[in-house]
């Protein structure tokens, strides 16, 4: 639940951790510091003292990271590397304002330091730190107080703070040709894991590696290292946990372009989900793989990205290659681990299951069946399990298999929904928060207390259905707890609804929600 309380801790005789240039280098692509780095490390230490005084965090690592990130942001503004400005420009395009939550005053200057920016950065750092544990209220008074003091400090330093020439150079795209994928990927990895703007991505990598280690009973340490490395090189292309749910490859392209870099193959990078491919043939420069799951296509994969020890025994129409592909330039590049197996009958079930997950046609058919069965309505309310079963059998014409069980339905009933992306969905939680004429269980008080979860909790509802509820106006009483009153809390949530949903679900409208089949509902 959103809280307006300060995130405080008792600082009895705690000794504030001093930050050194070695800590500062964690957010930079070089290994040796100079006077400029010493200066910004000093700024980070001053910010650290402010944060400790107010008590906006709960552990020393959290304080240190916040201080270093804010100092690196200040360096970005002073050095005109345009990382933050690229973000606020993208915000303006998508949401109609340079920043969520905080009204932009007439004195806001996009390429200078602004108190609103400091406030948002503090909120974002805290929210990433507590991801999955709590929702941070953007109006938290502690965040506001810390932002005011940090802004006052940086304002005094603004006119004399030195530019970082090395970072200015680094944020211009290098001269990259169509064969420079590995050079590009190295730059991208630094941006994804070490740039202040993408802070928090290392924790996602650690979580992914732990999952690999837990799910693979592998005695071969070398093979396990390969699988972990595959996660490291995959996440910069596929993770959507960055601000505005853009991948790091998408952000880096925007930043390089914003800094005036000449066009290059980095502008049109595209990555695919892990898939299984049938080896077809090869020529001097590429091997040709045909996808076996999802949309059926043939891909030319550059040999320079392959481990030739694995490919010399490939058999046309017989070898199955499992890997991740990235399009860089005019060809595709194998990225991370690649597994090669012979095509055998045992693969049929594996491919069928994977195809069902990746092929959107299955969800689209379920959506079309639902629309027909509901009479064109976006939602169907069921009071109990019997009504749910009747709808499936009599309205949708589904065969109920022997032994098939339906979920238990509470006193608030269930809502059936569907989109072409998600297929059929049974909403069992918080149904009393959905204000639909077809929902007799709607309860305004419950909606005011809990409906905000539809905007911020992907465990409650799929992203597309959250967007559908919002666009149909079925969450009118959702609100954020606010010291300024309930109506202000409602306005704060609804004015920032698209940002909040994109932020917490790691998705965004232009890429994930548009579908002509939904227009009849909107």
Short mmCIF file of C-alpha atoms in Angstrom, two decimals:
data_model
loop_
_atom_site.label_atom_id
_atom_site.label_comp_id
_atom_site.label_asym_id
_atom_site.label_seq_id
_atom_site.Cartn_x
_atom_site.Cartn_y
_atom_site.Cartn_z
CA UNK A 1 0.00 0.00 0.00
CA UNK A 2 1.23 3.49 -0.83
CA UNK A 3 2.38 5.28 2.26
CA UNK A 4 3.04 8.91 3.00
CA UNK A 5 5.36 8.09 5.86
CA UNK A 6 9.02 9.01 5.75
CA UNK A 7 11.34 6.15 4.98
CA UNK A 8 13.35 6.67 8.13
CA UNK A 9 15.81 4.85 10.28
CA UNK A 10 17.35 5.68 13.63
CA UNK A 11 20.88 6.85 13.11
CA UNK A 12 22.33 6.53 16.58
CA UNK A 13 26.09 6.52 16.30
CA UNK A 14 26.20 5.35 12.70
CA UNK A 15 29.36 6.34 10.90
CA UNK A 16 28.61 7.61 7.43
CA UNK A 17 30.46 5.60 4.81
CA UNK A 18 32.93 7.76 2.93
CA UNK A 19 32.83 7.43 -0.83
CA UNK A 20 36.11 7.17 -2.74
CA UNK A 21 37.01 7.50 -6.42
CA UNK A 22 36.98 3.69 -6.69
CA UNK A 23 33.25 3.83 -5.89
CA UNK A 24 32.77 6.59 -8.46
CA UNK A 25 34.43 4.45 -11.14
CA UNK A 26 31.66 1.88 -10.77
CA UNK A 27 29.53 4.27 -12.84
CA UNK A 28 32.19 5.06 -15.45
CA UNK A 29 33.76 3.23 -18.40
CA UNK A 30 37.40 3.96 -17.58
CA UNK A 31 39.76 2.70 -14.86
CA UNK A 32 41.86 5.74 -13.87
CA UNK A 33 40.51 8.83 -12.13
CA UNK A 34 41.52 12.43 -12.67
CA UNK A 35 40.71 15.78 -11.02
CA UNK A 36 37.21 15.82 -12.52
CA UNK A 37 36.41 12.45 -10.96
CA UNK A 38 37.79 13.64 -7.62
CA UNK A 39 35.48 16.64 -7.77
CA UNK A 40 32.32 14.62 -8.40
CA UNK A 41 33.28 12.09 -5.75
CA UNK A 42 33.37 15.04 -3.34
CA UNK A 43 29.89 16.07 -4.49
CA UNK A 44 28.67 12.51 -3.88
CA UNK A 45 29.97 12.67 -0.30
CA UNK A 46 28.12 15.93 0.34
CA UNK A 47 24.91 14.42 -1.04
CA UNK A 48 25.49 11.38 1.14
CA UNK A 49 25.56 13.53 4.26
CA UNK A 50 22.29 15.22 3.28
CA UNK A 51 20.57 11.88 2.68
CA UNK A 52 21.76 10.54 6.04
CA UNK A 53 20.57 13.65 7.86
CA UNK A 54 17.06 13.30 6.47
CA UNK A 55 17.05 9.50 6.66
CA UNK A 56 15.64 8.51 3.29
CA UNK A 57 17.12 5.01 3.12
CA UNK A 58 17.64 1.92 5.21
CA UNK A 59 21.18 0.71 4.55
CA UNK A 60 24.63 2.06 3.75
CA UNK A 61 24.78 0.60 0.24
CA UNK A 62 21.50 2.29 -0.55
CA UNK A 63 22.82 5.66 0.62
CA UNK A 64 26.05 5.23 -1.32
CA UNK A 65 24.31 4.31 -4.57
CA UNK A 66 21.83 7.17 -4.32
CA UNK A 67 24.66 9.64 -3.71
CA UNK A 68 26.77 8.38 -6.60
CA UNK A 69 23.82 8.28 -9.01
CA UNK A 70 22.80 11.85 -8.18
CA UNK A 71 26.38 13.03 -8.56
CA UNK A 72 26.65 11.23 -11.92
CA UNK A 73 23.39 12.87 -13.00
CA UNK A 74 24.88 16.26 -12.08
CA UNK A 75 27.96 15.37 -14.12
CA UNK A 76 25.72 14.46 -17.07
CA UNK A 77 23.98 17.86 -16.94
CA UNK A 78 27.23 19.80 -16.58
CA UNK A 79 29.01 17.81 -19.31
CA UNK A 80 26.02 18.01 -21.67
CA UNK A 81 26.10 14.30 -22.44
CA UNK A 82 22.30 14.56 -22.73
CA UNK A 83 21.40 11.28 -21.07
CA UNK A 84 18.80 12.80 -18.77
CA UNK A 85 17.60 15.27 -21.37
CA UNK A 86 16.96 12.37 -23.76
CA UNK A 87 14.78 10.82 -21.07
CA UNK A 88 12.75 13.97 -20.39
CA UNK A 89 12.27 14.51 -24.15
CA UNK A 90 10.97 10.95 -24.46
CA UNK A 91 8.65 11.59 -21.49
CA UNK A 92 7.30 14.66 -23.24
CA UNK A 93 6.57 12.67 -26.41
CA UNK A 94 4.86 9.82 -24.61
CA UNK A 95 3.04 11.49 -21.71
CA UNK A 96 2.88 15.16 -22.63
CA UNK A 97 5.14 16.26 -19.75
CA UNK A 98 8.88 16.15 -19.18
CA UNK A 99 8.47 14.38 -15.83
CA UNK A 100 5.76 12.31 -14.16
CA UNK A 101 4.15 13.42 -10.87
CA UNK A 102 5.76 16.81 -10.39
CA UNK A 103 4.35 19.91 -12.13
CA UNK A 104 7.02 21.65 -14.18
CA UNK A 105 7.42 25.27 -13.18
CA UNK A 106 8.10 28.15 -15.57
CA UNK A 107 11.70 28.22 -14.38
CA UNK A 108 12.36 24.60 -15.49
CA UNK A 109 15.22 24.50 -18.03
CA UNK A 110 15.58 21.18 -19.81
CA UNK A 111 19.38 21.09 -20.08
CA UNK A 112 20.12 22.44 -16.58
CA UNK A 113 19.57 21.13 -13.06
CA UNK A 114 16.01 21.34 -11.74
CA UNK A 115 14.58 20.51 -8.35
CA UNK A 116 11.82 18.45 -9.99
CA UNK A 117 14.47 16.26 -11.64
CA UNK A 118 16.21 15.62 -8.32
CA UNK A 119 12.91 14.72 -6.71
CA UNK A 120 12.00 12.25 -9.45
CA UNK A 121 15.44 10.63 -9.44
CA UNK A 122 15.23 10.09 -5.68
CA UNK A 123 11.80 8.49 -6.07
CA UNK A 124 13.01 6.26 -8.91
CA UNK A 125 16.14 5.07 -7.08
CA UNK A 126 14.14 4.20 -3.99
CA UNK A 127 11.45 2.43 -6.00
CA UNK A 128 13.97 0.28 -7.82
CA UNK A 129 15.65 -0.54 -4.54
CA UNK A 130 12.36 -1.71 -3.02
CA UNK A 131 10.95 -3.28 -6.18
CA UNK A 132 8.53 -6.04 -5.29
CA UNK A 133 8.45 -5.08 -1.61
CA UNK A 134 6.73 -1.71 -1.45
CA UNK A 135 5.34 1.10 -3.57
CA UNK A 136 7.02 4.45 -2.92
CA UNK A 137 4.71 7.44 -2.81
CA UNK A 138 6.08 10.16 -5.12
CA UNK A 139 4.79 12.79 -2.68
CA UNK A 140 6.81 11.35 0.20
CA UNK A 141 7.84 14.39 2.32
CA UNK A 142 11.30 12.93 2.92
CA UNK A 143 11.94 12.81 -0.81
CA UNK A 144 10.84 16.43 -1.16
CA UNK A 145 13.06 17.63 1.70
CA UNK A 146 16.08 15.73 0.41
CA UNK A 147 15.51 17.08 -3.12
CA UNK A 148 15.36 20.68 -1.87
CA UNK A 149 18.64 20.39 0.02
CA UNK A 150 20.46 18.53 -2.75
CA UNK A 151 19.23 21.04 -5.32
CA UNK A 152 20.47 23.91 -3.12
CA UNK A 153 23.91 22.27 -2.94
CA UNK A 154 24.14 21.65 -6.68
CA UNK A 155 22.89 25.15 -7.52
CA UNK A 156 25.89 26.61 -5.68
CA UNK A 157 28.22 24.33 -7.63
CA UNK A 158 26.55 24.70 -11.02
CA UNK A 159 28.59 27.56 -12.50
CA UNK A 160 31.99 26.15 -11.50
CA UNK A 161 31.49 22.38 -11.83
CA UNK A 162 33.89 20.90 -14.44
CA UNK A 163 32.83 19.08 -17.59
CA UNK A 164 33.93 15.48 -18.00
CA UNK A 165 35.53 15.40 -21.44
CA UNK A 166 35.93 11.62 -21.37
CA UNK A 167 32.22 11.08 -20.85
CA UNK A 168 31.43 13.57 -23.61
CA UNK A 169 33.49 11.45 -25.98
CA UNK A 170 32.01 8.19 -24.73
CA UNK A 171 28.45 9.27 -25.40
CA UNK A 172 29.10 9.86 -29.06
CA UNK A 173 28.69 6.65 -31.03
CA UNK A 174 31.97 5.15 -32.24
CA UNK A 175 32.42 4.55 -35.95
CA UNK A 176 30.69 1.18 -36.16
CA UNK A 177 30.36 -0.86 -39.32
CA UNK A 178 28.01 -3.76 -40.05
CA UNK A 179 30.58 -6.26 -38.75
CA UNK A 180 31.26 -4.47 -35.43
CA UNK A 181 28.56 -6.21 -33.41
CA UNK A 182 30.91 -7.32 -30.63
CA UNK A 183 32.34 -3.80 -30.24
CA UNK A 184 28.80 -2.44 -30.08
CA UNK A 185 27.74 -5.07 -27.56
CA UNK A 186 30.63 -4.16 -25.25
CA UNK A 187 29.51 -0.51 -25.23
CA UNK A 188 25.93 -1.60 -24.66
CA UNK A 189 26.84 -3.85 -21.73
CA UNK A 190 28.59 -0.96 -19.96
CA UNK A 191 25.58 1.28 -20.48
CA UNK A 192 23.17 -1.38 -19.25
CA UNK A 193 25.06 -2.39 -16.10
CA UNK A 194 27.09 0.66 -15.09
CA UNK A 195 25.56 3.91 -16.35
CA UNK A 196 23.82 5.90 -13.61
CA UNK A 197 20.68 6.06 -15.76
CA UNK A 198 20.26 2.27 -15.78
CA UNK A 199 21.18 1.70 -12.13
CA UNK A 200 19.61 -1.44 -10.71
CA UNK A 201 20.17 -3.67 -13.71
CA UNK A 202 23.03 -5.51 -12.04
CA UNK A 203 20.60 -6.82 -9.43
CA UNK A 204 18.43 -8.22 -12.22
CA UNK A 205 21.47 -10.00 -13.63
CA UNK A 206 22.30 -11.49 -10.23
CA UNK A 207 18.70 -12.75 -9.94
CA UNK A 208 18.84 -14.25 -13.43
CA UNK A 209 22.12 -16.04 -12.65
CA UNK A 210 20.67 -17.44 -9.43
CA UNK A 211 17.74 -18.83 -11.43
CA UNK A 212 20.11 -20.45 -13.91
CA UNK A 213 22.10 -22.02 -11.10
CA UNK A 214 18.97 -23.23 -9.32
CA UNK A 215 17.27 -24.69 -12.40
CA UNK A 216 20.25 -26.46 -13.97
CA UNK A 217 21.64 -29.55 -12.27
CA UNK A 218 24.93 -29.14 -14.10
CA UNK A 219 28.18 -30.53 -12.78
CA UNK A 220 30.19 -28.99 -15.60
CA UNK A 221 31.27 -25.61 -14.19
CA UNK A 222 32.38 -24.38 -17.62
CA UNK A 223 28.95 -25.07 -19.10
CA UNK A 224 27.25 -23.35 -16.19
CA UNK A 225 29.49 -20.30 -16.71
CA UNK A 226 28.43 -20.22 -20.36
CA UNK A 227 24.75 -20.19 -19.41
CA UNK A 228 25.33 -17.40 -16.88
CA UNK A 229 27.29 -15.39 -19.45
CA UNK A 230 24.39 -15.85 -21.86
CA UNK A 231 22.17 -14.03 -19.34
CA UNK A 232 24.71 -11.22 -19.05
CA UNK A 233 24.80 -10.51 -22.79
CA UNK A 234 21.06 -11.09 -23.33
CA UNK A 235 19.61 -8.67 -20.77
CA UNK A 236 20.94 -5.44 -22.39
CA UNK A 237 18.89 -6.33 -25.47
CA UNK A 238 15.74 -7.73 -23.90
CA UNK A 239 15.27 -6.32 -20.37
CA UNK A 240 12.53 -3.70 -20.15
CA UNK A 241 13.24 -2.59 -16.58
CA UNK A 242 14.74 0.73 -17.61
CA UNK A 243 12.79 3.97 -17.34
CA UNK A 244 9.89 4.12 -19.81
CA UNK A 245 10.33 0.36 -20.37
CA UNK A 246 12.78 0.82 -23.23
CA UNK A 247 15.61 -1.65 -23.62
CA UNK A 248 19.16 -0.42 -23.16
CA UNK A 249 19.78 -0.81 -26.90
CA UNK A 250 16.80 1.48 -27.56
CA UNK A 251 17.99 4.05 -25.00
CA UNK A 252 21.58 4.04 -26.22
CA UNK A 253 20.47 4.65 -29.79
CA UNK A 254 18.37 7.63 -28.69
CA UNK A 255 21.22 9.09 -26.61
CA UNK A 256 23.81 8.66 -29.35
CA UNK A 257 21.44 10.25 -31.85
CA UNK A 258 20.68 13.11 -29.42
CA UNK A 259 24.43 13.76 -29.18
CA UNK A 260 24.71 14.16 -32.95
CA UNK A 261 26.29 10.81 -33.81
CA UNK A 262 26.28 9.79 -37.45
CA UNK A 263 23.84 7.09 -38.47
CA UNK A 264 24.96 3.52 -37.95
CA UNK A 265 23.74 -0.06 -37.58
CA UNK A 266 23.10 0.62 -33.87
CA UNK A 267 19.94 2.55 -34.80
CA UNK A 268 17.94 -0.51 -35.89
CA UNK A 269 19.03 -3.21 -33.45
CA UNK A 270 16.36 -5.84 -32.86
CA UNK A 271 16.47 -8.87 -30.58
CA UNK A 272 14.40 -12.04 -30.58
CA UNK A 273 13.35 -14.28 -27.72
CA UNK A 274 15.23 -17.53 -27.24
CA UNK A 275 14.00 -19.96 -29.87
CA UNK A 276 14.69 -23.28 -31.55
CA UNK A 277 15.77 -23.22 -35.20
CA UNK A 278 16.23 -25.81 -37.91
CA UNK A 279 19.59 -25.57 -39.68
CA UNK A 280 18.93 -25.21 -43.43
CA UNK A 281 22.21 -24.41 -45.18
CA UNK A 282 25.20 -22.08 -45.18
CA UNK A 283 27.40 -20.00 -47.46
CA UNK A 284 30.74 -18.25 -46.96
CA UNK A 285 29.39 -15.62 -44.57
CA UNK A 286 26.22 -16.95 -42.95
CA UNK A 287 24.32 -20.00 -41.79
CA UNK A 288 20.58 -20.06 -42.44
CA UNK A 289 18.20 -21.00 -39.63
CA UNK A 290 14.45 -21.49 -39.82
CA UNK A 291 12.46 -20.76 -36.66
CA UNK A 292 10.49 -23.72 -35.37
CA UNK A 293 8.30 -21.88 -32.82
CA UNK A 294 6.20 -18.77 -33.19
CA UNK A 295 6.25 -17.02 -36.56
CA UNK A 296 8.04 -19.17 -39.10
CA UNK A 297 10.93 -17.26 -40.71
CA UNK A 298 14.42 -17.94 -42.06
CA UNK A 299 17.34 -15.96 -40.63
CA UNK A 300 20.80 -15.34 -42.08
CA UNK A 301 23.17 -15.58 -39.08
CA UNK A 302 26.63 -14.09 -39.46
CA UNK A 303 29.33 -16.72 -38.99
CA UNK A 304 31.51 -14.24 -37.10
CA UNK A 305 29.11 -14.56 -34.16
CA UNK A 306 29.27 -18.35 -34.05
CA UNK A 307 31.43 -20.87 -32.28
CA UNK A 308 32.67 -22.76 -35.33
CA UNK A 309 33.53 -25.78 -33.19
CA UNK A 310 29.79 -26.21 -32.68
CA UNK A 311 28.74 -25.58 -36.26
CA UNK A 312 31.07 -27.71 -38.37
CA UNK A 313 28.91 -30.82 -37.81
CA UNK A 314 25.56 -29.16 -38.53
CA UNK A 315 23.34 -31.30 -40.75
CA UNK A 316 20.80 -29.64 -43.09
CA UNK A 317 17.18 -30.28 -42.08
CA UNK A 318 18.39 -32.40 -39.14
CA UNK A 319 20.18 -30.15 -36.65
CA UNK A 320 18.21 -28.03 -34.18
CA UNK A 321 19.99 -24.88 -32.99
CA UNK A 322 18.72 -23.24 -29.78
CA UNK A 323 19.88 -19.65 -29.24
CA UNK A 324 19.06 -15.95 -29.07
CA UNK A 325 19.40 -13.83 -32.24
CA UNK A 326 20.06 -10.10 -32.52
CA UNK A 327 19.75 -8.16 -35.76
CA UNK A 328 22.64 -5.75 -36.15
CA UNK A 329 23.08 -4.17 -39.56
CA UNK A 330 21.76 -6.34 -42.37
CA UNK A 331 22.30 -9.73 -40.73
CA UNK A 332 21.49 -11.58 -37.53
CA UNK A 333 24.04 -12.38 -34.86
CA UNK A 334 23.95 -15.25 -32.40
CA UNK A 335 24.13 -13.77 -28.89
CA UNK A 336 25.16 -15.76 -25.83
CA UNK A 337 24.89 -19.52 -25.52
CA UNK A 338 24.07 -21.79 -28.45
CA UNK A 339 22.99 -25.42 -28.09
CA UNK A 340 22.97 -27.89 -31.00
CA UNK A 341 20.91 -31.11 -31.01
CA UNK A 342 19.82 -33.68 -33.55
CA UNK A 343 16.17 -33.58 -34.55
CA UNK A 344 14.48 -36.57 -32.90
CA UNK A 345 10.85 -37.52 -32.07
CA UNK A 346 11.47 -36.41 -28.48
CA UNK A 347 11.65 -32.83 -29.73
CA UNK A 348 8.03 -32.81 -30.95
CA UNK A 349 6.52 -32.12 -27.52
CA UNK A 350 9.17 -29.49 -26.68
CA UNK A 351 8.54 -27.61 -29.92
CA UNK A 352 4.77 -27.83 -29.60
CA UNK A 353 4.81 -26.39 -26.08
CA UNK A 354 7.21 -23.59 -27.05
CA UNK A 355 5.22 -22.76 -30.18
CA UNK A 356 2.05 -22.44 -28.13
CA UNK A 357 3.79 -19.90 -25.86
CA UNK A 358 5.24 -17.86 -28.71
CA UNK A 359 2.52 -18.00 -31.35
CA UNK A 360 -0.01 -15.16 -30.86
CA UNK A 361 -2.64 -16.93 -32.96
CA UNK A 362 -3.70 -19.07 -29.99
CA UNK A 363 -4.52 -16.06 -27.80
CA UNK A 364 -6.20 -14.28 -30.71
CA UNK A 365 -8.53 -17.21 -31.31
CA UNK A 366 -9.47 -17.33 -27.62
CA UNK A 367 -10.17 -13.58 -27.74
CA UNK A 368 -12.41 -13.94 -30.81
CA UNK A 369 -14.35 -16.78 -29.17
CA UNK A 370 -14.84 -14.66 -26.05
CA UNK A 371 -16.08 -11.61 -27.99
CA UNK A 372 -18.61 -13.78 -29.80
CA UNK A 373 -19.75 -15.47 -26.58
CA UNK A 374 -20.04 -12.19 -24.62
CA UNK A 375 -22.07 -10.48 -27.32
CA UNK A 376 -19.31 -7.97 -27.94
CA UNK A 377 -18.86 -6.96 -24.32
CA UNK A 378 -15.33 -6.62 -22.90
CA UNK A 379 -16.26 -8.25 -19.56
CA UNK A 380 -18.52 -11.02 -18.32
CA UNK A 381 -19.40 -11.29 -14.62
CA UNK A 382 -19.84 -14.70 -12.96
CA UNK A 383 -21.15 -15.01 -9.42
CA UNK A 384 -19.82 -18.49 -8.79
CA UNK A 385 -18.04 -21.49 -10.23
CA UNK A 386 -21.25 -22.91 -11.74
CA UNK A 387 -21.88 -19.74 -13.77
CA UNK A 388 -18.26 -19.75 -14.91
CA UNK A 389 -18.49 -23.36 -16.06
CA UNK A 390 -21.81 -22.67 -17.82
CA UNK A 391 -20.31 -19.75 -19.72
CA UNK A 392 -17.40 -21.85 -20.94
CA UNK A 393 -19.61 -24.77 -21.97
CA UNK A 394 -22.74 -23.11 -23.35
CA UNK A 395 -21.55 -19.68 -24.53
CA UNK A 396 -18.03 -20.42 -25.71
CA UNK A 397 -18.71 -24.01 -26.71
CA UNK A 398 -15.65 -25.33 -24.89
CA UNK A 399 -15.47 -28.98 -24.02
CA UNK A 400 -14.91 -29.48 -20.29
CA UNK A 401 -12.42 -32.29 -19.92
CA UNK A 402 -12.95 -34.96 -17.30
CA UNK A 403 -11.05 -34.03 -14.18
CA UNK A 404 -10.73 -30.36 -15.19
CA UNK A 405 -11.18 -28.05 -12.19
CA UNK A 406 -12.27 -24.43 -12.14
CA UNK A 407 -10.88 -21.91 -9.65
CA UNK A 408 -12.73 -21.19 -6.44
CA UNK A 409 -14.68 -17.95 -6.65
CA UNK A 410 -15.14 -15.70 -3.63
CA UNK A 411 -18.18 -13.66 -2.65
CA UNK A 412 -17.15 -10.85 -5.04
CA UNK A 413 -17.43 -13.14 -8.03
CA UNK A 414 -15.18 -13.28 -11.07
CA UNK A 415 -14.82 -11.19 -14.21
CA UNK A 416 -13.93 -12.83 -17.51
CA UNK A 417 -11.89 -10.64 -19.87
CA UNK A 418 -9.81 -11.13 -22.98
CA UNK A 419 -7.40 -9.36 -25.33
CA UNK A 420 -5.69 -10.61 -28.49
CA UNK A 421 -2.36 -10.57 -26.62
CA UNK A 422 -3.38 -12.34 -23.40
CA UNK A 423 -6.21 -14.53 -24.58
CA UNK A 424 -8.86 -15.36 -21.99
CA UNK A 425 -8.31 -14.15 -18.42
CA UNK A 426 -10.30 -14.90 -15.27
CA UNK A 427 -10.02 -12.00 -12.80
CA UNK A 428 -10.54 -13.32 -9.28
CA UNK A 429 -8.80 -10.60 -7.24
CA UNK A 430 -10.17 -7.11 -6.55
CA UNK A 431 -13.22 -7.58 -8.75
CA UNK A 432 -15.12 -5.27 -6.39
CA UNK A 433 -12.80 -2.45 -7.58
CA UNK A 434 -13.94 -2.59 -11.23
CA UNK A 435 -16.73 -0.10 -11.90
CA UNK A 436 -18.67 -1.81 -14.69
CA UNK A 437 -22.46 -1.90 -15.14
CA UNK A 438 -22.02 -5.64 -15.57
CA UNK A 439 -20.31 -5.96 -12.17
CA UNK A 440 -22.82 -6.01 -9.29
CA UNK A 441 -19.96 -6.54 -6.81
CA UNK A 442 -18.50 -3.04 -7.31
CA UNK A 443 -17.69 -1.33 -4.00
CA UNK A 444 -16.50 2.27 -4.05
CA UNK A 445 -14.74 2.15 -0.70
CA UNK A 446 -12.81 -0.94 -1.71
CA UNK A 447 -11.92 0.72 -5.01
CA UNK A 448 -10.59 3.82 -3.25
CA UNK A 449 -8.45 1.62 -1.01
CA UNK A 450 -7.14 -0.97 -3.47
CA UNK A 451 -7.87 -0.18 -7.12
CA UNK A 452 -4.46 1.48 -7.50
CA UNK A 453 -3.02 -2.06 -7.55
CA UNK A 454 -4.36 -2.45 -11.09
CA UNK A 455 -1.85 0.25 -12.10
CA UNK A 456 1.20 -0.95 -10.20
CA UNK A 457 1.05 -4.70 -9.61
CA UNK A 458 1.54 -7.09 -12.54
CA UNK A 459 0.64 -10.01 -10.28
CA UNK A 460 -2.92 -8.69 -10.07
CA UNK A 461 -3.72 -8.43 -13.78
CA UNK A 462 -1.98 -8.65 -17.19
CA UNK A 463 -0.71 -5.36 -18.63
CA UNK A 464 -3.08 -5.29 -21.61
CA UNK A 465 -6.12 -5.78 -19.39
CA UNK A 466 -4.95 -3.06 -17.02
CA UNK A 467 -4.77 -0.71 -20.01
CA UNK A 468 -8.23 -1.84 -21.14
CA UNK A 469 -9.76 -1.14 -17.72
CA UNK A 470 -8.17 2.30 -17.69
CA UNK A 471 -9.22 3.21 -21.20
CA UNK A 472 -12.80 2.10 -20.55
CA UNK A 473 -12.89 4.33 -17.45
CA UNK A 474 -13.63 1.40 -15.15
CA UNK A 475 -11.22 2.42 -12.36
CA UNK A 476 -12.54 5.93 -11.59
CA UNK A 477 -12.07 5.74 -7.83
CA UNK A 478 -8.50 4.44 -7.82
CA UNK A 479 -6.25 6.81 -5.89
CA UNK A 480 -2.89 7.30 -4.19
CA UNK A 481 -2.90 8.18 -0.50
CA UNK A 482 -2.11 11.86 -0.32
CA UNK A 483 -1.60 14.42 2.42
CA UNK A 484 -3.54 16.79 0.13
CA UNK A 485 -6.72 14.75 0.28
CA UNK A 486 -8.46 11.98 -1.61
CA UNK A 487 -9.43 14.01 -4.67
CA UNK A 488 -5.84 15.10 -5.11
CA UNK A 489 -4.74 11.46 -4.74
CA UNK A 490 -7.17 10.40 -7.46
CA UNK A 491 -5.97 13.14 -9.79
CA UNK A 492 -2.31 12.29 -9.11
CA UNK A 493 -2.89 8.65 -10.04
CA UNK A 494 -5.05 9.22 -13.11
CA UNK A 495 -2.87 12.02 -14.48
CA UNK A 496 0.09 9.62 -14.33
CA UNK A 497 -1.74 6.37 -15.06
CA UNK A 498 0.08 5.53 -18.29
CA UNK A 499 3.50 6.19 -16.77
CA UNK A 500 2.73 4.18 -13.63
CA UNK A 501 1.46 1.18 -15.57
CA UNK A 502 4.38 1.26 -17.99
CA UNK A 503 6.83 1.64 -15.09
CA UNK A 504 5.61 -1.19 -12.89
CA UNK A 505 4.67 -3.64 -15.64
CA UNK A 506 7.84 -2.92 -17.69
CA UNK A 507 5.78 -2.45 -20.84
CA UNK A 508 4.54 0.50 -22.90
CA UNK A 509 1.51 1.32 -24.99
CA UNK A 510 3.02 1.95 -28.40
CA UNK A 511 4.71 -1.44 -28.41
CA UNK A 512 2.52 -3.68 -26.29
CA UNK A 513 -1.10 -2.58 -26.36
CA UNK A 514 -2.11 -1.29 -29.79
CA UNK A 515 -4.34 -3.77 -31.58
CA UNK A 516 -7.07 -3.09 -34.11
CA UNK A 517 -9.19 -5.93 -32.69
CA UNK A 518 -9.57 -3.99 -29.43
CA UNK A 519 -10.95 -0.85 -31.07
CA UNK A 520 -14.52 -2.12 -30.77
CA UNK A 521 -14.09 -2.01 -26.99
CA UNK A 522 -12.57 1.48 -26.72
#
